[in-house]
Short mmCIF file of C-alpha atoms in Angstrom, two decimals:
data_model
loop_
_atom_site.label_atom_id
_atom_site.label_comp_id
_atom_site.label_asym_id
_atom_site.label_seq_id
_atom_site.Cartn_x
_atom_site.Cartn_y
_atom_site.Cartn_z
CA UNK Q 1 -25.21 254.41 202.05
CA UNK Q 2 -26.61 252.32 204.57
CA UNK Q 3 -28.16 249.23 204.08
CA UNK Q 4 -31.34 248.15 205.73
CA UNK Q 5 -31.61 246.31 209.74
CA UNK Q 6 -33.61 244.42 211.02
CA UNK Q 7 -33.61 244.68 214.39
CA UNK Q 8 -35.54 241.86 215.99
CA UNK Q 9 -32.79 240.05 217.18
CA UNK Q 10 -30.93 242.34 219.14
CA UNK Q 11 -32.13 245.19 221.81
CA UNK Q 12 -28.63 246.93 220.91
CA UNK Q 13 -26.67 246.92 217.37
CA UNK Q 14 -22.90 246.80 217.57
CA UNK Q 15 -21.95 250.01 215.64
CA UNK Q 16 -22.04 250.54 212.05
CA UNK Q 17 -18.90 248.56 209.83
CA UNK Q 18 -17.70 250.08 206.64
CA UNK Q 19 -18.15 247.46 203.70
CA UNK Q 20 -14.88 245.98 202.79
CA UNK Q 21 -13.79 244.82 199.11
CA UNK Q 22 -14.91 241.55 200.03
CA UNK Q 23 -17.61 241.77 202.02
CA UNK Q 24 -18.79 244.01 198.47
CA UNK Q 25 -18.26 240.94 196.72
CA UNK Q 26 -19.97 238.92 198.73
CA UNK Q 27 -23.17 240.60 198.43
CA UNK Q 28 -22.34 241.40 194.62
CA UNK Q 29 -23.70 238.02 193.81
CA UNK Q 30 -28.06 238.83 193.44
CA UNK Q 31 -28.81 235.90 195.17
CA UNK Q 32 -26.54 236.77 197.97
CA UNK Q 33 -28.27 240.53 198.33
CA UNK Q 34 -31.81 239.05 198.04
CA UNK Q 35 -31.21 236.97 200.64
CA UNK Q 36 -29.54 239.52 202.80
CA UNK Q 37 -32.67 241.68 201.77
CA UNK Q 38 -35.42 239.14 202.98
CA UNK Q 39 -33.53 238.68 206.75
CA UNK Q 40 -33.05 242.28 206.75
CA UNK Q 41 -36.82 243.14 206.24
CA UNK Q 42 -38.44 239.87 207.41
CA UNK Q 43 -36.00 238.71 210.27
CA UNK Q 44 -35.10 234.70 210.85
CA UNK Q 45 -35.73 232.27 208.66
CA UNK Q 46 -34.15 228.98 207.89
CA UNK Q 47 -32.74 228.15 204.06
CA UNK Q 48 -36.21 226.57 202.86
CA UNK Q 49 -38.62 229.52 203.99
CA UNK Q 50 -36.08 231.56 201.89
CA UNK Q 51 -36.32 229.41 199.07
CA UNK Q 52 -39.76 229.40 199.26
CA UNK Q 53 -40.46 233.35 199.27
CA UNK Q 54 -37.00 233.68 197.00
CA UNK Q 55 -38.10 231.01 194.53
CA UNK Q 56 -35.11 229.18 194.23
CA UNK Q 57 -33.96 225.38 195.73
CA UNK Q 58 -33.29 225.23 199.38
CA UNK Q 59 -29.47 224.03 198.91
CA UNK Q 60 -28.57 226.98 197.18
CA UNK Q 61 -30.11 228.86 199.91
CA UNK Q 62 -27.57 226.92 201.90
CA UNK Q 63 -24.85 227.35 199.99
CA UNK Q 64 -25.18 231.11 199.87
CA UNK Q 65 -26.04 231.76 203.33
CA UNK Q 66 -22.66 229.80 203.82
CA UNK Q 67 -21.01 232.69 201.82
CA UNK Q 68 -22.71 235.27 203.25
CA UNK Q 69 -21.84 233.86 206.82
CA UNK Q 70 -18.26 234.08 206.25
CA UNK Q 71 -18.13 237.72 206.07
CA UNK Q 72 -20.40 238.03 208.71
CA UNK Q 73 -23.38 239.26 206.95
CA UNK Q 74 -25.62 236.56 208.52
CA UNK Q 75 -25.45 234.38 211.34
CA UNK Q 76 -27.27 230.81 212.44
CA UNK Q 77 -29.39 231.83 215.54
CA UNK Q 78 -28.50 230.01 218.36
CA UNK Q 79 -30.91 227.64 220.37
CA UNK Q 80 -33.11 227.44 217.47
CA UNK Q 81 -33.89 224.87 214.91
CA UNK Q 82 -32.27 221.86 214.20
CA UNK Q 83 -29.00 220.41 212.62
CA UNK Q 84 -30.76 219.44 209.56
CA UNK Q 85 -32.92 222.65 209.47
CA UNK Q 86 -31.11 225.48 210.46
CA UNK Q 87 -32.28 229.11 211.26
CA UNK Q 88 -30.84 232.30 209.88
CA UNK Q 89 -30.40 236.06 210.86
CA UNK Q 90 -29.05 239.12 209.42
CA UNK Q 91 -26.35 240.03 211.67
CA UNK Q 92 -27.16 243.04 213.63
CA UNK Q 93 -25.83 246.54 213.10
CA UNK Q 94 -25.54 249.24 210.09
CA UNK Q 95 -23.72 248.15 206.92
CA UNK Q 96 -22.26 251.09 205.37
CA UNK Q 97 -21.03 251.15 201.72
CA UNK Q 98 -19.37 254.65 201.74
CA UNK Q 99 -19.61 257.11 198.18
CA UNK Q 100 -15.74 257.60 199.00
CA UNK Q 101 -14.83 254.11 197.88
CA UNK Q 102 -11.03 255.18 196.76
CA UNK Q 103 -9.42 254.91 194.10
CA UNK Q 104 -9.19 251.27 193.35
CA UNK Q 105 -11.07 249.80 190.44
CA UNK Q 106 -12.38 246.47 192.35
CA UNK Q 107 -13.35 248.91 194.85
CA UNK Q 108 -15.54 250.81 192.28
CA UNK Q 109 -16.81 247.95 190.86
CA UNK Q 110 -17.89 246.11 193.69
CA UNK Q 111 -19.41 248.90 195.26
CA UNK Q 112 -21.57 250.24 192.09
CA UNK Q 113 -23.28 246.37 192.04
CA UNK Q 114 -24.30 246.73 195.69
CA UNK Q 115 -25.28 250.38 195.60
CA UNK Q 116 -27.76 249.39 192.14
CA UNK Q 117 -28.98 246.57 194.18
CA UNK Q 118 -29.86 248.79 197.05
CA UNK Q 119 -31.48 251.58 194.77
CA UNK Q 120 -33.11 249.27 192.63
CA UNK Q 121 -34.94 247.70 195.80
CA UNK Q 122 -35.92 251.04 197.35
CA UNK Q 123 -37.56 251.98 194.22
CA UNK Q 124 -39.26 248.62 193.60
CA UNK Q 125 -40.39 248.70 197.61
CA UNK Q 126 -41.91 252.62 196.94
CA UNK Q 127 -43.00 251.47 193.82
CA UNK Q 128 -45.39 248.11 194.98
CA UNK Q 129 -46.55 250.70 197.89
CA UNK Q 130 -47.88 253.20 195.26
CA UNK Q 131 -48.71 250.38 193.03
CA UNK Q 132 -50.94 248.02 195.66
CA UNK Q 133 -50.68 249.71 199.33
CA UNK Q 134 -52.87 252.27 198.27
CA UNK Q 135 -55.49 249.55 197.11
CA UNK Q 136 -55.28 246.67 199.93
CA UNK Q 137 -53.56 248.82 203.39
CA UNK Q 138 -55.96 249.79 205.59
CA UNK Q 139 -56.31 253.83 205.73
CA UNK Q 140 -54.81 253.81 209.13
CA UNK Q 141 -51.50 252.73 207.62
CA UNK Q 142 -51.99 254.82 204.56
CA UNK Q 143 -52.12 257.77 206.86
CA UNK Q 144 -49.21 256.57 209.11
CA UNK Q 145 -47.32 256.81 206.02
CA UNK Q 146 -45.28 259.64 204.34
CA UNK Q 147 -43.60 260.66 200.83
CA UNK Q 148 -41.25 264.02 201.43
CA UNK Q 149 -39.18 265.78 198.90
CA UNK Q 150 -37.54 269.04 199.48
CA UNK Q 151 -35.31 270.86 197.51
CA UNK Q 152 -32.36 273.55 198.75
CA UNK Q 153 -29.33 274.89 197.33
CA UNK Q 154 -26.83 273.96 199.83
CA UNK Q 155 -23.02 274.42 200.02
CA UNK Q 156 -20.52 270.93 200.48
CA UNK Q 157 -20.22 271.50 203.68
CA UNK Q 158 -24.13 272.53 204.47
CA UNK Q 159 -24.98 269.23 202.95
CA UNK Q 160 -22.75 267.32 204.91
CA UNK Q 161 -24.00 268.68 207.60
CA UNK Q 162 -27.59 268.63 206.66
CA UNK Q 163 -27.17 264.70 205.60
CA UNK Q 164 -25.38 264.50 209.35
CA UNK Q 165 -27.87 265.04 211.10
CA UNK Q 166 -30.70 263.08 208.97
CA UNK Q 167 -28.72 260.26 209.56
CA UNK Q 168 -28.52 260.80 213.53
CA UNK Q 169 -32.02 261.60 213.23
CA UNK Q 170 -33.23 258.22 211.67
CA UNK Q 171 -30.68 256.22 213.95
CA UNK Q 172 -32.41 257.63 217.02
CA UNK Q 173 -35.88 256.48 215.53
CA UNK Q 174 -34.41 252.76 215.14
CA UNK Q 175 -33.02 252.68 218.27
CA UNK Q 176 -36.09 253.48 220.03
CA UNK Q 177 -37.98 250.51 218.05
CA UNK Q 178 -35.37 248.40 217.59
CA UNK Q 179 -36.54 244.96 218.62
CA UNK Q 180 -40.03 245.78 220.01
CA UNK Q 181 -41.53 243.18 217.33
CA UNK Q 182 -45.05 243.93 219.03
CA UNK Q 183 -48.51 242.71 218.35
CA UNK Q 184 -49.86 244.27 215.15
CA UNK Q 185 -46.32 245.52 213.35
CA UNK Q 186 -45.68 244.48 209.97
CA UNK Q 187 -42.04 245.13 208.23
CA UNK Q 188 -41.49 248.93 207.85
CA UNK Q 189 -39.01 250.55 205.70
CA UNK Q 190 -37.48 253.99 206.42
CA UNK Q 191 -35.89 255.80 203.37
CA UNK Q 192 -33.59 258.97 203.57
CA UNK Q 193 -32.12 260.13 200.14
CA UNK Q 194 -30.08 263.36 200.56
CA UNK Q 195 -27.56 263.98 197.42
CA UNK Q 196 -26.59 266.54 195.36
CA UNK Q 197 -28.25 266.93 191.58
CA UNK Q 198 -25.84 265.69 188.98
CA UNK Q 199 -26.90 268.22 186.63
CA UNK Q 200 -26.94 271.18 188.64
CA UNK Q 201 -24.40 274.20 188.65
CA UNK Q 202 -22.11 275.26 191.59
CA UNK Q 203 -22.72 278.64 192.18
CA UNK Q 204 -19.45 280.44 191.87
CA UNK Q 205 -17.29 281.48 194.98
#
């Protein structure tokens, strides 16, 4: 799973890091991963405009973006703002929280918080699209827009494969936009979901 970027800040993002166990605790607090969320999707900002569209106090902003910062999850932008009002980026590149988290119980734990976190905002982002886009976007982002399911029965190793080359696919797409920021773009997100059904048989060998 990879978590979103926001690419503003950067024309190039350092390659993807794998989510250590505390790094997974860092974001397992939901303060922590809505902040994380709001730089991701709406870039810079310093500890008050957070509180503001978070609605929480601007010193626990602080405090958490302290936390954060110390795993390198976020990062003070340099050359702007003040000492007394600081500015705040996610810190560029890929976050990946792999399935294969091992067999260590903290591990599990950890990771299941984030991964909820993550689903639950995907679904409440697709969900406030269906729910309002369609009402106050203008058609020409309504049509710029897609919703894609397709279903195959696929071996292991055809859906690694398969989920491969989505993922090179949708890396190439962010690397050509990545940090364009130009007149008349709004925060987009980009969702790719490939997994196998929990309920569904293996065919036999």
């Amino acid at each position: 799973m990879d978590t979103p970027e926001h690419a503003a800040s950067a024309a190039a993002a350092p390659p993807p890091r794998i989510a250590d166990l505390g790094t997974l605790k860092a974001l397992g607090h939901p303060l922590r991963m809505q902040i994380f969320d709001a730089l991701s999707l709406h870039g810079a900002a310093t500890s008050s405009m957070l509180a503001e569209r978070l609605g929480e106090s601007s010193g626990a902003m602080s405090y958490h973006l302290r936390q954060l910062a110390q795993y390198d999850l976020v990062r003070e932008v340099v050359g702007r703002g003040t000492a007394r009002e600081r500015w705040w980026e996610r810190t560029p590149g890929a976050l990946t929280v792999p399935p294969d988290h091992g067999s260590d119980p903290a591990v599990k734990a950890a990771t299941q918080v984030v991964m909820d976190h993550v689903q639950h905002e995907r679904e409440s982002h697709l969900r406030e699209f269906l729910d309002r886009g369609m009402h106050e976007l203008p058609d020409e982002w309504l049509h710029a827009s897609v919703m894609s399911t397709a279903h195959l029965r696929l071996t292991r190793e055809q859906l690694d494969e398969a989920s491969s080359e989505l993922a090179h696919a949708v890396e190439a797409i962010v690397t050509r936009y990545r940090g364009m920021d130009l007149p008349g773009s709004r925060p987009v997100e980009l969702q790719l979901n490939a997994f196998p059904l929990v309920d569904g048989e293996e065919l036999p060998q």
